[in-house]
PDB file of C-alpha atoms in Angstrom:
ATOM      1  CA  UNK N   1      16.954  10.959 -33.961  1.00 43.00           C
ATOM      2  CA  UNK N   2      16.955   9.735 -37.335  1.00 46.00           C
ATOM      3  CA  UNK N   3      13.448   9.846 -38.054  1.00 42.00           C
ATOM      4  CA  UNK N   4      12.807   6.839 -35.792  1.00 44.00           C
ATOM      5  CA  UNK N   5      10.845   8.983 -33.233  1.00 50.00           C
ATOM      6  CA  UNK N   6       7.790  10.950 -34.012  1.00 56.00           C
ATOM      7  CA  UNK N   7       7.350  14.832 -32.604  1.00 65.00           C
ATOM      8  CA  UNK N   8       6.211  14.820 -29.232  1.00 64.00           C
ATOM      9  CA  UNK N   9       3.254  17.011 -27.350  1.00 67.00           C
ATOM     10  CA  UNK N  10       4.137  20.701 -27.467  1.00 66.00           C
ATOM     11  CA  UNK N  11       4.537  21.124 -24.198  1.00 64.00           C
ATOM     12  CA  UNK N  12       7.699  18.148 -24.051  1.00 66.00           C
ATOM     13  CA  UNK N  13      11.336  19.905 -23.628  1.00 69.00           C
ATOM     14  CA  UNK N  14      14.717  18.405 -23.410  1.00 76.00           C
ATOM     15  CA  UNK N  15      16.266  18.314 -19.912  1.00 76.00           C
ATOM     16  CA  UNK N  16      19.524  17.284 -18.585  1.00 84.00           C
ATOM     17  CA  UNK N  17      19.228  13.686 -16.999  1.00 84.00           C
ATOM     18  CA  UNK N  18      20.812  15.252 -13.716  1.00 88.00           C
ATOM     19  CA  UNK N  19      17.301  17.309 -13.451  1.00 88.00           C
ATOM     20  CA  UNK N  20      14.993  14.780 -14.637  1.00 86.00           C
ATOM     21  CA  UNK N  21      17.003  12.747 -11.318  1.00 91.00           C
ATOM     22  CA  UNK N  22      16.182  15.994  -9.149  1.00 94.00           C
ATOM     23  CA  UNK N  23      12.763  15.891 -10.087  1.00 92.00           C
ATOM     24  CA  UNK N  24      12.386  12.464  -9.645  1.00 93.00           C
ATOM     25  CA  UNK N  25      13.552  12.425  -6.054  1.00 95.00           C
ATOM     26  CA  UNK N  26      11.172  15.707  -5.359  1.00 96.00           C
ATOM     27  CA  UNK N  27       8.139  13.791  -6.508  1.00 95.00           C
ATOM     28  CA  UNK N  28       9.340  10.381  -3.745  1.00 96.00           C
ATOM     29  CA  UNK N  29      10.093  12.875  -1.059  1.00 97.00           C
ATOM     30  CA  UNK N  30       6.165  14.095  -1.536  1.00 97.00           C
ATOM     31  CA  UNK N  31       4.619  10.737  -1.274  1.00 96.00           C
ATOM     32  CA  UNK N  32       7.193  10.036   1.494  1.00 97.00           C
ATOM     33  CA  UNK N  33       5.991  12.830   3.292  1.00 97.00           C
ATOM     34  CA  UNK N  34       2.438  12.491   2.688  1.00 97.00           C
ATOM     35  CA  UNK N  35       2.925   8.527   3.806  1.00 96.00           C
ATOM     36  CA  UNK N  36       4.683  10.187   7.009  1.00 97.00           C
ATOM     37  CA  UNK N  37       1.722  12.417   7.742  1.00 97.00           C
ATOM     38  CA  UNK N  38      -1.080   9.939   7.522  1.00 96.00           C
ATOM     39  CA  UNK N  39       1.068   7.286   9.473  1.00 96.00           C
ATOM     40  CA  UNK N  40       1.156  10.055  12.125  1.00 97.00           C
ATOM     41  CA  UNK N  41      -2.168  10.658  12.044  1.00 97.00           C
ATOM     42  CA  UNK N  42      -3.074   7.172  12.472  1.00 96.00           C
ATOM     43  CA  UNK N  43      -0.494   5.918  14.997  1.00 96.00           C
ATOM     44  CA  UNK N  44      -2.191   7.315  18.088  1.00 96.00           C
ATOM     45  CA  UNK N  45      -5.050   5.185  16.837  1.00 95.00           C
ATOM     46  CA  UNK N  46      -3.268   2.090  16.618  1.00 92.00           C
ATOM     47  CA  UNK N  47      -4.073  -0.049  19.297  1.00 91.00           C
ATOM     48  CA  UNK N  48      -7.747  -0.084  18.885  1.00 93.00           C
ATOM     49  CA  UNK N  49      -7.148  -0.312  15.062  1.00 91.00           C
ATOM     50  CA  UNK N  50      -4.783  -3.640  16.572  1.00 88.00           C
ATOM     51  CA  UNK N  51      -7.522  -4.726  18.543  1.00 86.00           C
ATOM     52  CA  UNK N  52     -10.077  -4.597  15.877  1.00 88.00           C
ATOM     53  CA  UNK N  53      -8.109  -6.135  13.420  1.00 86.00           C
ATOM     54  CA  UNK N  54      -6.649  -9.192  16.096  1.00 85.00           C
ATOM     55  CA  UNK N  55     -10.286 -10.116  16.686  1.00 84.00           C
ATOM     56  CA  UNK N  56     -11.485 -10.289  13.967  1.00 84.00           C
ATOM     57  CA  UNK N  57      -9.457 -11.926  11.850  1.00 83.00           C
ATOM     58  CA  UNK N  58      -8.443 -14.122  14.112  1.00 80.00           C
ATOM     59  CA  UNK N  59     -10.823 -16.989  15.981  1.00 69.00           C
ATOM     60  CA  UNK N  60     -12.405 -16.005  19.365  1.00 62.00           C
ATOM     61  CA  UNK N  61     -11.669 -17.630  22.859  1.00 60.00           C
ATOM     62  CA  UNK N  62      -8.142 -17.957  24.542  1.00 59.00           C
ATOM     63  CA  UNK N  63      -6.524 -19.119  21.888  1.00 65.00           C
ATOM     64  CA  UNK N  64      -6.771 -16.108  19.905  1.00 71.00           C
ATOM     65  CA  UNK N  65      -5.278 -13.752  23.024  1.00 76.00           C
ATOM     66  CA  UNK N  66      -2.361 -11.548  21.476  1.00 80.00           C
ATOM     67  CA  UNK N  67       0.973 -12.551  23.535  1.00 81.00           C
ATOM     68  CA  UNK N  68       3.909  -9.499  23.588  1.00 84.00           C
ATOM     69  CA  UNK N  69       7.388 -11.280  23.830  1.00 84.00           C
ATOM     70  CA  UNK N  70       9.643  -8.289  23.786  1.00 84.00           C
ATOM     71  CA  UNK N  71       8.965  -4.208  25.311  1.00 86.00           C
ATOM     72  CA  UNK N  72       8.732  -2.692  21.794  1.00 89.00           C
ATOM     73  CA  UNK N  73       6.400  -5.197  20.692  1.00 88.00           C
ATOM     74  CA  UNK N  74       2.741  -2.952  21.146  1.00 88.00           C
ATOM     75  CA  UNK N  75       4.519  -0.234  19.642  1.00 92.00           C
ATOM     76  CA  UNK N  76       6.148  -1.741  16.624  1.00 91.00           C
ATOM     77  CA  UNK N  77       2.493  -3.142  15.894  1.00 90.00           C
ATOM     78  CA  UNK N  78       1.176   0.040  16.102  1.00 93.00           C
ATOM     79  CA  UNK N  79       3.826   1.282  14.017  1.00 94.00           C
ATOM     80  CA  UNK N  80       3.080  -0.602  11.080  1.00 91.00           C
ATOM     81  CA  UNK N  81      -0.398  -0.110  11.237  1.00 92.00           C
ATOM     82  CA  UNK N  82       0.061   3.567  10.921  1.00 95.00           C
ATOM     83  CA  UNK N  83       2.758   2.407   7.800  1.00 93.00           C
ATOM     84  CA  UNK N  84       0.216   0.692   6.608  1.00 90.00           C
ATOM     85  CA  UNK N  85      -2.607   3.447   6.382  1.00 93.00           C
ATOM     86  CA  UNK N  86       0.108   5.725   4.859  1.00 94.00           C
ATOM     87  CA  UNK N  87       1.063   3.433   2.570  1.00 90.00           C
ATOM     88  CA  UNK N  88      -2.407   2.938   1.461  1.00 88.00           C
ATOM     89  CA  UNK N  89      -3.162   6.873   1.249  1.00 91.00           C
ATOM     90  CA  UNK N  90       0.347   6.949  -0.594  1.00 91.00           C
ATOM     91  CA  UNK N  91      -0.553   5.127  -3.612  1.00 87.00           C
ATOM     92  CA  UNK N  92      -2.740   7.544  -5.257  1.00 89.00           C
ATOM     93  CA  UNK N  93      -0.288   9.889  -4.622  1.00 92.00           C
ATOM     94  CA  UNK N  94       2.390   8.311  -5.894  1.00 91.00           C
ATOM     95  CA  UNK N  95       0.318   7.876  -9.088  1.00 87.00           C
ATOM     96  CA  UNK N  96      -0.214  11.344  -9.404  1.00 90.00           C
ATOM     97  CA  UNK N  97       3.331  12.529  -8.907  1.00 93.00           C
ATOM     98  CA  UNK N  98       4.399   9.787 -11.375  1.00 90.00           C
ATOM     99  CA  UNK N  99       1.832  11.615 -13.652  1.00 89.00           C
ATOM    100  CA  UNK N 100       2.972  15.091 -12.677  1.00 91.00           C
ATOM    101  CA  UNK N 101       6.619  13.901 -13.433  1.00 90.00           C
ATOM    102  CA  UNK N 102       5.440  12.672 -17.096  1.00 86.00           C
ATOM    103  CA  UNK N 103       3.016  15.614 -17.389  1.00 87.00           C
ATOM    104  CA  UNK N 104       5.770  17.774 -20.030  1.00 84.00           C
ATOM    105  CA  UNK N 105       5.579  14.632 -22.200  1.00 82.00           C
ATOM    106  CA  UNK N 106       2.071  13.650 -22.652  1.00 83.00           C
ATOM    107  CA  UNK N 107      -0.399  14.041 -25.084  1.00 83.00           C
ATOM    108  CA  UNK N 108      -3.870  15.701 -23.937  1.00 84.00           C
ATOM    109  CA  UNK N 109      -5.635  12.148 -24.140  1.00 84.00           C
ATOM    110  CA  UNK N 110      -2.759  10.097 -22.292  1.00 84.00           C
ATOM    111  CA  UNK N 111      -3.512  12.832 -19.768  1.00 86.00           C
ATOM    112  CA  UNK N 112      -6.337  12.511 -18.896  1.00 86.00           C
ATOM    113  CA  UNK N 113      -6.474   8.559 -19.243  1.00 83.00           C
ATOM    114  CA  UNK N 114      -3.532   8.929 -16.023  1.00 84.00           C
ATOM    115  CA  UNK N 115      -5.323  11.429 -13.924  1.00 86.00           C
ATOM    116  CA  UNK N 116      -8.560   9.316 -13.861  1.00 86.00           C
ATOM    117  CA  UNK N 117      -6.193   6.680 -12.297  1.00 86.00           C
ATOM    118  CA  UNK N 118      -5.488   8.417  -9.905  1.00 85.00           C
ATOM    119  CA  UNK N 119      -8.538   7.569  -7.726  1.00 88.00           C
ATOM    120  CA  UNK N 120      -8.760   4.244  -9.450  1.00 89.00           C
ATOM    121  CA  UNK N 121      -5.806   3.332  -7.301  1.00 87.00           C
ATOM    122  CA  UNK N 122      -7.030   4.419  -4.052  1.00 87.00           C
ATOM    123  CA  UNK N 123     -10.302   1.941  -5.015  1.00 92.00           C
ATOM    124  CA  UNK N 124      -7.967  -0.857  -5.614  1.00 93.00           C
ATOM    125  CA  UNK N 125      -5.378  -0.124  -2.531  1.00 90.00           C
ATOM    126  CA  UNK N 126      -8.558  -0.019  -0.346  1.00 92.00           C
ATOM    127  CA  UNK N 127      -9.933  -3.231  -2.024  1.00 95.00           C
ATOM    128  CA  UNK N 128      -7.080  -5.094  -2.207  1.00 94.00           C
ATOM    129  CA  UNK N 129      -6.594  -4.473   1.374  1.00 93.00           C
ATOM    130  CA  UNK N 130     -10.185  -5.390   1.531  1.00 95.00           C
ATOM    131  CA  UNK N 131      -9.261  -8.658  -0.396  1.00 97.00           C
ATOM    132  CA  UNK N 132      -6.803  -9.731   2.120  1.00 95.00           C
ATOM    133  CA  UNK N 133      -9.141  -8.813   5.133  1.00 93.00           C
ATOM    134  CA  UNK N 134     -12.167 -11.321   4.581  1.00 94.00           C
ATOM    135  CA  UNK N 135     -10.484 -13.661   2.224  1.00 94.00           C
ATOM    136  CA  UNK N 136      -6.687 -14.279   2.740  1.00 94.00           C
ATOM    137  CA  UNK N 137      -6.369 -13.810   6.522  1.00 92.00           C
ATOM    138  CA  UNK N 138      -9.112 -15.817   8.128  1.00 89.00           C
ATOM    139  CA  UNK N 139      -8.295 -18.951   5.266  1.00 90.00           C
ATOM    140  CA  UNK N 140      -4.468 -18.204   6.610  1.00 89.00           C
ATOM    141  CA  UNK N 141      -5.475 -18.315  10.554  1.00 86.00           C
ATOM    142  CA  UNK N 142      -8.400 -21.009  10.408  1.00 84.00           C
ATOM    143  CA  UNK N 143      -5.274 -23.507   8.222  1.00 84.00           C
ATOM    144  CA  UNK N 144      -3.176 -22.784  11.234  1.00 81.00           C
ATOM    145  CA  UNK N 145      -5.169 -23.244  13.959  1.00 78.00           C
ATOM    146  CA  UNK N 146      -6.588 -26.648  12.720  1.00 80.00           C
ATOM    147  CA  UNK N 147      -3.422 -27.641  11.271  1.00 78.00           C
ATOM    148  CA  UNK N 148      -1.543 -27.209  14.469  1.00 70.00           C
ATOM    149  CA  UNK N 149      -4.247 -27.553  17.381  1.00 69.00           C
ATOM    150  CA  UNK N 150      -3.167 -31.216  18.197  1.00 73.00           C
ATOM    151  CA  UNK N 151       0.058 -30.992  17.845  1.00 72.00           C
ATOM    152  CA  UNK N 152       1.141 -27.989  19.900  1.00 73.00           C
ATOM    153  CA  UNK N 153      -0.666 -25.461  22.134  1.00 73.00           C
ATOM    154  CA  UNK N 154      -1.216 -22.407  20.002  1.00 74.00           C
ATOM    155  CA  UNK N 155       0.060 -19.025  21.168  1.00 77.00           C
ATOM    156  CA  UNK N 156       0.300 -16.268  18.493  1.00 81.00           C
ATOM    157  CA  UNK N 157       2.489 -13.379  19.134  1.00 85.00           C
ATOM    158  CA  UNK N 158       1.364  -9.948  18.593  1.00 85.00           C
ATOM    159  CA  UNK N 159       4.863  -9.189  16.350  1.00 87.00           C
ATOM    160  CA  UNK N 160       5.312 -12.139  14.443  1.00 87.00           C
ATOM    161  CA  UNK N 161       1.389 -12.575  13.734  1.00 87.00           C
ATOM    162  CA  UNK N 162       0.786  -8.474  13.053  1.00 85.00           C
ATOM    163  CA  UNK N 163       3.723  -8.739  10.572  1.00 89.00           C
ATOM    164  CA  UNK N 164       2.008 -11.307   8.876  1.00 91.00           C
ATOM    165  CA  UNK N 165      -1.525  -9.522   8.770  1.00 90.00           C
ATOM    166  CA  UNK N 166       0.503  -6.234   7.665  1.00 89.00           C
ATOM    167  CA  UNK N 167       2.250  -7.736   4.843  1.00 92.00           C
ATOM    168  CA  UNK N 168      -0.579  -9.631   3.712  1.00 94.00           C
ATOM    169  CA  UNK N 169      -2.660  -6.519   3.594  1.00 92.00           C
ATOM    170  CA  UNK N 170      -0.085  -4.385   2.593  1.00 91.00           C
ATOM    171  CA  UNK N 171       0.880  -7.131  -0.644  1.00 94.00           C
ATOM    172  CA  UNK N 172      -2.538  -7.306  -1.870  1.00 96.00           C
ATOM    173  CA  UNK N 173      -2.934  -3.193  -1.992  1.00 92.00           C
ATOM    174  CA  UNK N 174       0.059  -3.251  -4.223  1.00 92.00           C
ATOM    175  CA  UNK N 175      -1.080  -6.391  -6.171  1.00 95.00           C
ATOM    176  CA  UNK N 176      -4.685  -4.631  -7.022  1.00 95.00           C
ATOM    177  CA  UNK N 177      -2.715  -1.826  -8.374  1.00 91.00           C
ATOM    178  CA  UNK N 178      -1.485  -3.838 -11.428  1.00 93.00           C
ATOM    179  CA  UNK N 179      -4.088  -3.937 -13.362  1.00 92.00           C
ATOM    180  CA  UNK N 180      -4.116  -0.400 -13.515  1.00 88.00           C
ATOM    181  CA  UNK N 181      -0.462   0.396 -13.807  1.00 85.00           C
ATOM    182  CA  UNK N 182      -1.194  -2.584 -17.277  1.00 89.00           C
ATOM    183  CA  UNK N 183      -4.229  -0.414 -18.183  1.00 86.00           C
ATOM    184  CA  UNK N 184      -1.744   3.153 -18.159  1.00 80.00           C
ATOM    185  CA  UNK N 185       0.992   1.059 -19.965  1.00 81.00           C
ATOM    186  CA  UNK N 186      -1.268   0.044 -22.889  1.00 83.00           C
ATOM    187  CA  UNK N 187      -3.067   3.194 -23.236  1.00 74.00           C
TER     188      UNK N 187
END
């Protein structure tokens, strides 16, 4: 190396690349798995976690009524609900595999600096979902309803609006994570 790079922690080895790769893919298939589990878990809870959501981020009355335009519609909501529970669960994880995959080739301080992340992220998946819940989605539904209300009569679909109030929630988990990923980065 030339002198360019200092000695690294004593427990950091050389590996091939082809079983860094292996390891790499081990770690994913744990948070995919985990994500799996706790979208399981959740899906047969779905439709009142739906229901919950639908009324109240959304305006009461009529108006406000979910519609289903195709069979799988119900289900595919309740489908990404349960993604989106797992996917919430999943982040801590996946910060902790990260760290477990880095582990060999950190220094006793950068250690423990990435394992008290771990439940940092969980606090800012939950609060970024949070975010999204009492901020972003009623400012997003009360624009569209006043916006449109004499213009057209206002039906929201269960798919097209739940995909909407999935992503949003699901974007701002991931968002609130940044700071924390910068934090790891600088440290």
């Amino acid at each position: 190396d030339e002198g360019i790079v200092g000695e690294g922690p004593e427990s950091d080895e050389e590996m091939p690349l082809a079983d860094h790769i292996e390891e790499m893919v081990y770690r994913l298939g744990i948070v995919l798995i985990v994500v799996a589990i706790v979208s399981g878990i959740v899906f047969p809870f779905g439709e009142r976690i739906i229901n919950f959501l639908w009324y109240s981020v959304l305006p009461g009355g009529d108006i406000a009524r979910p519609r289903v335009y195709h069979p799988l519609g119900l289900i595919l909501a309740r489908l990404k609900v349960a993604t989106l529970a797992g996917f919430v669960v999943g982040l801590p994880v996946f910060v902790y595999q990260t760290y477990l995959f880095m582990r060999p080739g950190l220094y006793t301080q950068e250690r423990r600096y990435y394992l008290a992340s771990v439940p940092t992220s969980l606090v800012l998946g939950v609060f970024g979902v949070l975010f999204a819940y009492f901020l972003v989605l009623p400012a997003i539904f009360t624009y569209f309803l006043t916006y449109s209300q004499d213009a057209a009569t206002i039906a929201f679909g269960l798919t097209d609006t739940f995909d909407l109030i999935v992503l949003m929630m699901g974007l701002f988990a991931a968002v609130f994570q940044i700071p924390l990923f910068m934090m790891l980065a600088i440290m």
